[in-house]
Amino acid sequence: IFSNMVKYLKTTLISNFGNFFAVVVALFLIPYLPMLPVQILLLNLLTDSPMIAIALDSVDRGELRRPRTYNIKEIIMMSIVFGIISTVFDLLFFFLFFKEAPSVLQTNWFIGSVITELALIYSIRTKLPFFKATSPSKMLMALSFVPASLALVLPFTYWGEKIFKFAPPTGKHMLLILLVGVSYFITTEIFKLFYYRF
C-alpha cells in the first residue's frame, strides 16, 4: 500500500509539473490555446482511471523487505527532474505541429499526452528496468488499455470532432506521436536508472 501511494504521488506530480510548464511556455510561443478546456477535462478523465488502478498494482519484492517512510526530498527531486523531461517532450509536440492548424496541434498533443502519461506510469512504478520488474497488475493493464484506445480512436469519430473539436490525425502525424511516446518512455527509463543508481 505504501509503495503504491508513493508511485501515485510521483506520477501525479511529474505529469502535472510537465503539463503546467508546457502550457505556460506555449502561451509565449503560439497565439492560441495548446489544448481546449474540454480536451483537458477529457485528458484528466482518461488518465485518472489507470492512476486509480495504481492502488491495486503489484510491487517489486525489494520494496517489501523493510518498512519505509516518506522521503519528501526524493519525491520532490524526482518530480522536478522528470517534470522537466515531460516539459521537454511536450514542447517537442509544439515544435512538430505548431505550423499546423490549431485543432491539429490540440488533437495531436492530446493523444501524445495520454500516451506519455501512461508511459510514465509504467516507468515510475518500479525502480528496476521495466523488463526486470514485477509484472503490472491486470487491473492496471486493463485500465491503461481503455484510455489509450479511446485517445487513438476518438479523434476519428463524429463525437470527437463535434464535442471535443478534434481533427483526425494523418498517418504521418500518428506515427510521429507514437515515436515521441516511445522516445519518452525510453528517456524516462534511462534517467530513472541513473537517478536511483547515483
mmCIF file of N, CA, C and O in Angstrom, residues 86-174:
data_model
loop_
_atom_site.group_PDB
_atom_site.id
_atom_site.type_symbol
_atom_site.label_atom_id
_atom_site.label_comp_id
_atom_site.label_asym_id
_atom_site.label_seq_id
_atom_site.Cartn_x
_atom_site.Cartn_y
_atom_site.Cartn_z
ATOM 1 N N SER A 86 9.308 15.780 -18.944
ATOM 2 C CA SER A 86 7.954 15.819 -19.515
ATOM 3 C C SER A 86 7.721 17.122 -20.260
ATOM 4 O O SER A 86 7.117 17.136 -21.343
ATOM 5 N N THR A 87 8.192 18.231 -19.681
ATOM 6 C CA THR A 87 8.035 19.534 -20.340
ATOM 7 C C THR A 87 8.749 19.558 -21.675
ATOM 8 O O THR A 87 8.219 20.055 -22.676
ATOM 9 N N VAL A 88 9.963 19.010 -21.718
ATOM 10 C CA VAL A 88 10.739 18.979 -22.965
ATOM 11 C C VAL A 88 9.985 18.211 -24.044
ATOM 12 O O VAL A 88 9.906 18.652 -25.207
ATOM 13 N N PHE A 89 9.390 17.088 -23.683
ATOM 14 C CA PHE A 89 8.663 16.303 -24.683
ATOM 15 C C PHE A 89 7.344 16.974 -25.074
ATOM 16 O O PHE A 89 6.913 16.853 -26.235
ATOM 17 N N ASP A 90 6.713 17.685 -24.152
ATOM 18 C CA ASP A 90 5.524 18.462 -24.525
ATOM 19 C C ASP A 90 5.904 19.547 -25.531
ATOM 20 O O ASP A 90 5.192 19.782 -26.516
ATOM 21 N N LEU A 91 7.029 20.206 -25.284
ATOM 22 C CA LEU A 91 7.486 21.244 -26.211
ATOM 23 C C LEU A 91 7.865 20.649 -27.563
ATOM 24 O O LEU A 91 7.741 21.312 -28.597
ATOM 25 N N LEU A 92 8.304 19.393 -27.555
ATOM 26 C CA LEU A 92 8.601 18.713 -28.821
ATOM 27 C C LEU A 92 7.337 18.570 -29.658
ATOM 28 O O LEU A 92 7.369 18.750 -30.889
ATOM 29 N N PHE A 93 6.205 18.283 -29.000
ATOM 30 C CA PHE A 93 4.927 18.231 -29.719
ATOM 31 C C PHE A 93 4.612 19.593 -30.340
ATOM 32 O O PHE A 93 4.159 19.674 -31.485
ATOM 33 N N PHE A 94 4.850 20.670 -29.580
ATOM 34 C CA PHE A 94 4.589 22.011 -30.114
ATOM 35 C C PHE A 94 5.475 22.277 -31.326
ATOM 36 O O PHE A 94 5.021 22.823 -32.341
ATOM 37 N N PHE A 95 6.750 21.895 -31.225
ATOM 38 C CA PHE A 95 7.694 22.118 -32.315
ATOM 39 C C PHE A 95 7.268 21.365 -33.575
ATOM 40 O O PHE A 95 7.378 21.869 -34.692
ATOM 41 N N LEU A 96 6.777 20.148 -33.390
ATOM 42 C CA LEU A 96 6.406 19.316 -34.541
ATOM 43 C C LEU A 96 5.140 19.811 -35.234
ATOM 44 O O LEU A 96 5.006 19.669 -36.459
ATOM 45 N N PHE A 97 4.206 20.395 -34.463
ATOM 46 C CA PHE A 97 2.879 20.666 -35.027
ATOM 47 C C PHE A 97 2.416 22.115 -34.954
ATOM 48 O O PHE A 97 1.288 22.400 -35.331
ATOM 49 N N PHE A 98 3.277 23.055 -34.495
ATOM 50 C CA PHE A 98 2.787 24.423 -34.306
ATOM 51 C C PHE A 98 2.466 25.125 -35.631
ATOM 52 O O PHE A 98 1.693 26.090 -35.665
ATOM 53 N N LYS A 99 3.023 24.640 -36.736
ATOM 54 C CA LYS A 99 2.737 25.256 -38.038
ATOM 55 C C LYS A 99 1.422 24.761 -38.628
ATOM 56 O O LYS A 99 0.944 25.301 -39.627
ATOM 57 N N GLU A 100 0.843 23.750 -38.004
ATOM 58 C CA GLU A 100 -0.440 23.213 -38.463
ATOM 59 C C GLU A 100 -1.587 24.056 -37.895
ATOM 60 O O GLU A 100 -1.368 24.989 -37.121
ATOM 61 N N ALA A 101 -2.808 23.719 -38.277
ATOM 62 C CA ALA A 101 -3.980 24.396 -37.728
ATOM 63 C C ALA A 101 -4.063 24.152 -36.223
ATOM 64 O O ALA A 101 -3.599 23.113 -35.736
ATOM 65 N N PRO A 102 -4.648 25.100 -35.462
ATOM 66 C CA PRO A 102 -4.762 24.920 -34.004
ATOM 67 C C PRO A 102 -5.379 23.574 -33.606
ATOM 68 O O PRO A 102 -4.898 22.924 -32.681
ATOM 69 N N SER A 103 -6.424 23.152 -34.321
ATOM 70 C CA SER A 103 -7.091 21.894 -33.963
ATOM 71 C C SER A 103 -6.169 20.689 -34.147
ATOM 72 O O SER A 103 -6.293 19.689 -33.433
ATOM 73 N N VAL A 104 -5.228 20.781 -35.089
ATOM 74 C CA VAL A 104 -4.282 19.684 -35.322
ATOM 75 C C VAL A 104 -3.321 19.561 -34.148
ATOM 76 O O VAL A 104 -3.111 18.465 -33.611
ATOM 77 N N LEU A 105 -2.731 20.696 -33.731
ATOM 78 C CA LEU A 105 -1.826 20.668 -32.579
ATOM 79 C C LEU A 105 -2.563 20.209 -31.325
ATOM 80 O O LEU A 105 -2.064 19.364 -30.567
ATOM 81 N N GLN A 106 -3.758 20.732 -31.113
ATOM 82 C CA GLN A 106 -4.533 20.378 -29.920
ATOM 83 C C GLN A 106 -4.832 18.880 -29.881
ATOM 84 O O GLN A 106 -4.692 18.235 -28.840
ATOM 85 N N THR A 107 -5.237 18.344 -31.017
ATOM 86 C CA THR A 107 -5.546 16.912 -31.085
ATOM 87 C C THR A 107 -4.305 16.058 -30.882
ATOM 88 O O THR A 107 -4.303 15.103 -30.094
ATOM 89 N N ASN A 108 -3.237 16.406 -31.593
ATOM 90 C CA ASN A 108 -2.017 15.612 -31.520
ATOM 91 C C ASN A 108 -1.377 15.670 -30.132
ATOM 92 O O ASN A 108 -0.849 14.666 -29.640
ATOM 93 N N TRP A 109 -1.438 16.855 -29.496
ATOM 94 C CA TRP A 109 -0.880 16.955 -28.145
ATOM 95 C C TRP A 109 -1.751 16.185 -27.149
ATOM 96 O O TRP A 109 -1.247 15.591 -26.203
ATOM 97 N N PHE A 110 -3.068 16.201 -27.382
ATOM 98 C CA PHE A 110 -3.965 15.420 -26.522
ATOM 99 C C PHE A 110 -3.609 13.934 -26.583
ATOM 100 O O PHE A 110 -3.432 13.287 -25.550
ATOM 101 N N ILE A 111 -3.499 13.397 -27.788
ATOM 102 C CA ILE A 111 -3.157 11.976 -27.947
ATOM 103 C C ILE A 111 -1.794 11.697 -27.318
ATOM 104 O O ILE A 111 -1.607 10.730 -26.572
ATOM 105 N N GLY A 112 -0.833 12.574 -27.620
ATOM 106 C CA GLY A 112 0.509 12.411 -27.072
ATOM 107 C C GLY A 112 0.540 12.473 -25.558
ATOM 108 O O GLY A 112 1.287 11.729 -24.913
ATOM 109 N N SER A 113 -0.282 13.340 -24.973
ATOM 110 C CA SER A 113 -0.317 13.478 -23.509
ATOM 111 C C SER A 113 -0.840 12.208 -22.846
ATOM 112 O O SER A 113 -0.332 11.782 -21.806
ATOM 113 N N VAL A 114 -1.871 11.612 -23.444
ATOM 114 C CA VAL A 114 -2.396 10.352 -22.895
ATOM 115 C C VAL A 114 -1.324 9.272 -22.960
ATOM 116 O O VAL A 114 -1.071 8.557 -21.979
ATOM 117 N N ILE A 115 -0.668 9.157 -24.111
ATOM 118 C CA ILE A 115 0.344 8.108 -24.297
ATOM 119 C C ILE A 115 1.526 8.309 -23.353
ATOM 120 O O ILE A 115 2.001 7.363 -22.718
ATOM 121 N N THR A 116 2.021 9.549 -23.233
ATOM 122 C CA THR A 116 3.190 9.790 -22.380
ATOM 123 C C THR A 116 2.849 9.623 -20.901
ATOM 124 O O THR A 116 3.680 9.148 -20.122
ATOM 125 N N GLU A 117 1.634 9.989 -20.490
ATOM 126 C CA GLU A 117 1.262 9.791 -19.084
ATOM 127 C C GLU A 117 1.161 8.304 -18.745
ATOM 128 O O GLU A 117 1.555 7.868 -17.661
ATOM 129 N N LEU A 118 0.649 7.521 -19.680
ATOM 130 C CA LEU A 118 0.597 6.071 -19.463
ATOM 131 C C LEU A 118 2.008 5.486 -19.433
ATOM 132 O O LEU A 118 2.315 4.627 -18.605
ATOM 133 N N ALA A 119 2.864 5.964 -20.339
ATOM 134 C CA ALA A 119 4.257 5.501 -20.355
ATOM 135 C C ALA A 119 4.946 5.838 -19.042
ATOM 136 O O ALA A 119 5.725 5.023 -18.506
ATOM 137 N N LEU A 120 4.655 7.016 -18.502
ATOM 138 C CA LEU A 120 5.254 7.432 -17.230
ATOM 139 C C LEU A 120 4.860 6.484 -16.103
ATOM 140 O O LEU A 120 5.705 6.102 -15.280
ATOM 141 N N ILE A 121 3.591 6.098 -16.059
ATOM 142 C CA ILE A 121 3.130 5.179 -15.012
ATOM 143 C C ILE A 121 3.936 3.880 -15.048
ATOM 144 O O ILE A 121 4.407 3.395 -14.010
ATOM 145 N N TYR A 122 4.134 3.329 -16.236
ATOM 146 C CA TYR A 122 4.823 2.040 -16.358
ATOM 147 C C TYR A 122 6.326 2.155 -16.102
ATOM 148 O O TYR A 122 6.973 1.164 -15.760
ATOM 149 N N SER A 123 6.875 3.350 -16.244
ATOM 150 C CA SER A 123 8.289 3.546 -15.928
ATOM 151 C C SER A 123 8.494 3.805 -14.437
ATOM 152 O O SER A 123 9.338 3.167 -13.796
ATOM 153 N N ILE A 124 7.703 4.701 -13.866
ATOM 154 C CA ILE A 124 7.887 5.119 -12.478
ATOM 155 C C ILE A 124 7.416 4.056 -11.486
ATOM 156 O O ILE A 124 7.808 4.068 -10.324
ATOM 157 N N ARG A 125 6.604 3.111 -11.919
ATOM 158 C CA ARG A 125 6.046 2.111 -10.998
ATOM 159 C C ARG A 125 7.114 1.197 -10.385
ATOM 160 O O ARG A 125 6.844 0.466 -9.444
ATOM 161 N N THR A 126 8.324 1.224 -10.895
ATOM 162 C CA THR A 126 9.388 0.365 -10.387
ATOM 163 C C THR A 126 10.734 1.078 -10.474
ATOM 164 O O THR A 126 10.929 1.929 -11.346
ATOM 165 N N LYS A 127 11.632 0.740 -9.572
ATOM 166 C CA LYS A 127 12.993 1.281 -9.630
ATOM 167 C C LYS A 127 13.878 0.466 -10.568
ATOM 168 O O LYS A 127 14.977 0.894 -10.910
ATOM 169 N N LEU A 128 13.393 -0.689 -10.966
ATOM 170 C CA LEU A 128 14.150 -1.575 -11.849
ATOM 171 C C LEU A 128 13.875 -1.239 -13.316
ATOM 172 O O LEU A 128 12.896 -0.549 -13.627
ATOM 173 N N PRO A 129 14.714 -1.735 -14.234
ATOM 174 C CA PRO A 129 14.343 -1.645 -15.654
ATOM 175 C C PRO A 129 12.997 -2.331 -15.849
ATOM 176 O O PRO A 129 12.720 -3.346 -15.200
ATOM 177 N N PHE A 130 12.160 -1.789 -16.715
ATOM 178 C CA PHE A 130 10.786 -2.286 -16.829
ATOM 179 C C PHE A 130 10.733 -3.783 -17.136
ATOM 180 O O PHE A 130 9.807 -4.482 -16.705
ATOM 181 N N PHE A 131 11.728 -4.294 -17.867
ATOM 182 C CA PHE A 131 11.685 -5.708 -18.250
ATOM 183 C C PHE A 131 12.130 -6.631 -17.116
ATOM 184 O O PHE A 131 11.977 -7.843 -17.208
ATOM 185 N N LYS A 132 12.686 -6.076 -16.032
ATOM 186 C CA LYS A 132 13.074 -6.882 -14.876
ATOM 187 C C LYS A 132 12.090 -6.742 -13.716
ATOM 188 O O LYS A 132 12.194 -7.448 -12.720
ATOM 189 N N ALA A 133 11.161 -5.821 -13.844
ATOM 190 C CA ALA A 133 10.237 -5.529 -12.749
ATOM 191 C C ALA A 133 9.124 -6.576 -12.662
ATOM 192 O O ALA A 133 8.890 -7.337 -13.607
ATOM 193 N N THR A 134 8.454 -6.594 -11.522
ATOM 194 C CA THR A 134 7.260 -7.420 -11.367
ATOM 195 C C THR A 134 6.220 -6.966 -12.385
ATOM 196 O O THR A 134 6.057 -5.772 -12.624
ATOM 197 N N SER A 135 5.520 -7.900 -12.980
ATOM 198 C CA SER A 135 4.518 -7.564 -13.993
ATOM 199 C C SER A 135 3.438 -6.655 -13.406
ATOM 200 O O SER A 135 3.039 -6.832 -12.247
ATOM 201 N N PRO A 136 2.954 -5.686 -14.184
ATOM 202 C CA PRO A 136 1.859 -4.824 -13.702
ATOM 203 C C PRO A 136 0.621 -5.666 -13.411
ATOM 204 O O PRO A 136 0.424 -6.739 -13.997
ATOM 205 N N SER A 137 -0.215 -5.173 -12.524
ATOM 206 C CA SER A 137 -1.460 -5.889 -12.223
ATOM 207 C C SER A 137 -2.370 -5.892 -13.448
ATOM 208 O O SER A 137 -2.287 -5.002 -14.306
ATOM 209 N N LYS A 138 -3.241 -6.879 -13.526
ATOM 210 C CA LYS A 138 -4.184 -6.960 -14.641
ATOM 211 C C LYS A 138 -5.111 -5.749 -14.669
ATOM 212 O O LYS A 138 -5.498 -5.270 -15.738
ATOM 213 N N MET A 139 -5.466 -5.254 -13.480
ATOM 214 C CA MET A 139 -6.330 -4.082 -13.420
ATOM 215 C C MET A 139 -5.648 -2.859 -14.014
ATOM 216 O O MET A 139 -6.254 -2.097 -14.760
ATOM 217 N N LEU A 140 -4.370 -2.673 -13.697
ATOM 218 C CA LEU A 140 -3.627 -1.534 -14.253
ATOM 219 C C LEU A 140 -3.527 -1.643 -15.768
ATOM 220 O O LEU A 140 -3.721 -0.650 -16.485
ATOM 221 N N MET A 141 -3.257 -2.839 -16.269
ATOM 222 C CA MET A 141 -3.148 -3.010 -17.718
ATOM 223 C C MET A 141 -4.480 -2.770 -18.409
ATOM 224 O O MET A 141 -4.542 -2.108 -19.451
ATOM 225 N N ALA A 142 -5.564 -3.258 -17.803
ATOM 226 C CA ALA A 142 -6.895 -3.069 -18.401
ATOM 227 C C ALA A 142 -7.282 -1.602 -18.405
ATOM 228 O O ALA A 142 -7.790 -1.074 -19.411
ATOM 229 N N LEU A 143 -7.035 -0.915 -17.283
ATOM 230 C CA LEU A 143 -7.424 0.491 -17.190
ATOM 231 C C LEU A 143 -6.436 1.419 -17.884
ATOM 232 O O LEU A 143 -6.643 2.629 -17.916
ATOM 233 N N SER A 144 -5.368 0.869 -18.432
ATOM 234 C CA SER A 144 -4.469 1.629 -19.308
ATOM 235 C C SER A 144 -4.868 1.436 -20.768
ATOM 236 O O SER A 144 -4.773 2.366 -21.581
ATOM 237 N N PHE A 145 -5.307 0.225 -21.088
ATOM 238 C CA PHE A 145 -5.680 -0.085 -22.468
ATOM 239 C C PHE A 145 -6.885 0.750 -22.911
ATOM 240 O O PHE A 145 -6.923 1.251 -24.042
ATOM 241 N N VAL A 146 -7.856 0.923 -22.029
ATOM 242 C CA VAL A 146 -9.089 1.638 -22.392
ATOM 243 C C VAL A 146 -8.812 3.092 -22.750
ATOM 244 O O VAL A 146 -9.198 3.553 -23.834
ATOM 245 N N PRO A 147 -8.138 3.885 -21.882
ATOM 246 C CA PRO A 147 -7.880 5.280 -22.263
ATOM 247 C C PRO A 147 -6.970 5.428 -23.470
ATOM 248 O O PRO A 147 -7.155 6.344 -24.285
ATOM 249 N N ALA A 148 -5.995 4.525 -23.607
ATOM 250 C CA ALA A 148 -5.111 4.591 -24.778
ATOM 251 C C ALA A 148 -5.919 4.369 -26.056
ATOM 252 O O ALA A 148 -5.749 5.088 -27.054
ATOM 253 N N SER A 149 -6.814 3.394 -26.026
ATOM 254 C CA SER A 149 -7.647 3.098 -27.193
ATOM 255 C C SER A 149 -8.578 4.270 -27.514
ATOM 256 O O SER A 149 -8.725 4.664 -28.681
ATOM 257 N N LEU A 150 -9.195 4.830 -26.479
ATOM 258 C CA LEU A 150 -10.104 5.962 -26.694
ATOM 259 C C LEU A 150 -9.360 7.171 -27.254
ATOM 260 O O LEU A 150 -9.866 7.857 -28.145
ATOM 261 N N ALA A 151 -8.155 7.425 -26.746
ATOM 262 C CA ALA A 151 -7.377 8.570 -27.229
ATOM 263 C C ALA A 151 -7.028 8.421 -28.703
ATOM 264 O O ALA A 151 -7.004 9.409 -29.453
ATOM 265 N N LEU A 152 -6.765 7.187 -29.131
ATOM 266 C CA LEU A 152 -6.398 6.946 -30.530
ATOM 267 C C LEU A 152 -7.601 6.932 -31.464
ATOM 268 O O LEU A 152 -7.494 7.323 -32.634
ATOM 269 N N VAL A 153 -8.759 6.497 -30.958
ATOM 270 C CA VAL A 153 -9.944 6.323 -31.811
ATOM 271 C C VAL A 153 -10.850 7.553 -31.823
ATOM 272 O O VAL A 153 -11.397 7.926 -32.869
ATOM 273 N N LEU A 154 -11.007 8.203 -30.677
ATOM 274 C CA LEU A 154 -11.986 9.286 -30.540
ATOM 275 C C LEU A 154 -11.829 10.416 -31.560
ATOM 276 O O LEU A 154 -12.834 10.923 -32.079
ATOM 277 N N PRO A 155 -10.592 10.854 -31.886
ATOM 278 C CA PRO A 155 -10.462 11.932 -32.873
ATOM 279 C C PRO A 155 -11.025 11.605 -34.251
ATOM 280 O O PRO A 155 -11.281 12.510 -35.061
ATOM 281 N N PHE A 156 -11.236 10.320 -34.539
ATOM 282 C CA PHE A 156 -11.752 9.917 -35.844
ATOM 283 C C PHE A 156 -13.273 9.757 -35.840
ATOM 284 O O PHE A 156 -13.854 9.412 -36.866
ATOM 285 N N THR A 157 -13.917 10.000 -34.701
ATOM 286 C CA THR A 157 -15.358 9.806 -34.589
ATOM 287 C C THR A 157 -16.109 11.117 -34.726
ATOM 288 O O THR A 157 -15.542 12.207 -34.570
ATOM 289 N N TYR A 158 -17.394 11.001 -34.994
ATOM 290 C CA TYR A 158 -18.268 12.176 -35.098
ATOM 291 C C TYR A 158 -18.273 12.952 -33.783
ATOM 292 O O TYR A 158 -18.167 14.177 -33.770
ATOM 293 N N TRP A 159 -18.396 12.219 -32.654
ATOM 294 C CA TRP A 159 -18.455 12.875 -31.343
ATOM 295 C C TRP A 159 -17.140 13.552 -31.011
ATOM 296 O O TRP A 159 -17.118 14.631 -30.406
ATOM 297 N N GLY A 160 -16.037 12.938 -31.406
ATOM 298 C CA GLY A 160 -14.738 13.550 -31.155
ATOM 299 C C GLY A 160 -14.579 14.876 -31.874
ATOM 300 O O GLY A 160 -14.040 15.839 -31.319
ATOM 301 N N GLU A 161 -15.079 14.940 -33.088
ATOM 302 C CA GLU A 161 -14.966 16.173 -33.869
ATOM 303 C C GLU A 161 -15.939 17.237 -33.391
ATOM 304 O O GLU A 161 -15.583 18.421 -33.310
ATOM 305 N N LYS A 162 -17.169 16.841 -33.068
ATOM 306 C CA LYS A 162 -18.199 17.818 -32.719
ATOM 307 C C LYS A 162 -18.122 18.300 -31.273
ATOM 308 O O LYS A 162 -18.260 19.496 -31.001
ATOM 309 N N ILE A 163 -17.911 17.376 -30.353
ATOM 310 C CA ILE A 163 -17.920 17.749 -28.938
ATOM 311 C C ILE A 163 -16.551 18.222 -28.470
ATOM 312 O O ILE A 163 -16.435 19.238 -27.780
ATOM 313 N N PHE A 164 -15.503 17.477 -28.859
ATOM 314 C CA PHE A 164 -14.164 17.784 -28.350
ATOM 315 C C PHE A 164 -13.302 18.558 -29.341
ATOM 316 O O PHE A 164 -12.145 18.873 -29.044
ATOM 317 N N LYS A 165 -13.859 18.860 -30.525
ATOM 318 C CA LYS A 165 -13.179 19.687 -31.527
ATOM 319 C C LYS A 165 -11.857 19.093 -32.004
ATOM 320 O O LYS A 165 -10.905 19.816 -32.308
ATOM 321 N N PHE A 166 -11.800 17.756 -32.066
ATOM 322 C CA PHE A 166 -10.595 17.103 -32.561
ATOM 323 C C PHE A 166 -10.543 17.167 -34.086
ATOM 324 O O PHE A 166 -11.570 17.222 -34.758
ATOM 325 N N ALA A 167 -9.337 17.116 -34.608
ATOM 326 C CA ALA A 167 -9.104 16.988 -36.046
ATOM 327 C C ALA A 167 -8.446 15.633 -36.281
ATOM 328 O O ALA A 167 -7.402 15.358 -35.679
ATOM 329 N N PRO A 168 -9.028 14.769 -37.096
ATOM 330 C CA PRO A 168 -8.443 13.427 -37.298
ATOM 331 C C PRO A 168 -6.982 13.514 -37.751
ATOM 332 O O PRO A 168 -6.687 14.174 -38.754
ATOM 333 N N PRO A 169 -6.060 12.899 -37.024
ATOM 334 C CA PRO A 169 -4.636 12.957 -37.396
ATOM 335 C C PRO A 169 -4.355 12.179 -38.680
ATOM 336 O O PRO A 169 -5.026 11.196 -38.976
ATOM 337 N N THR A 170 -3.375 12.637 -39.420
ATOM 338 C CA THR A 170 -2.931 11.895 -40.601
ATOM 339 C C THR A 170 -2.078 10.709 -40.144
ATOM 340 O O THR A 170 -1.642 10.639 -38.989
ATOM 341 N N GLY A 171 -1.829 9.787 -41.055
ATOM 342 C CA GLY A 171 -0.986 8.647 -40.731
ATOM 343 C C GLY A 171 0.416 9.080 -40.311
ATOM 344 O O GLY A 171 1.001 8.524 -39.380
ATOM 345 N N LYS A 172 0.949 10.100 -40.985
ATOM 346 C CA LYS A 172 2.283 10.616 -40.649
ATOM 347 C C LYS A 172 2.296 11.184 -39.241
ATOM 348 O O LYS A 172 3.231 10.960 -38.463
ATOM 349 N N HIS A 173 1.244 11.939 -38.905
ATOM 350 C CA HIS A 173 1.169 12.532 -37.570
ATOM 351 C C HIS A 173 1.048 11.466 -36.486
ATOM 352 O O HIS A 173 1.675 11.566 -35.427
ATOM 353 N N MET A 174 0.249 10.437 -36.754
ATOM 354 C CA MET A 174 0.097 9.358 -35.776
ATOM 355 C C MET A 174 1.440 8.662 -35.540
ATOM 356 O O MET A 174 1.791 8.329 -34.398
#
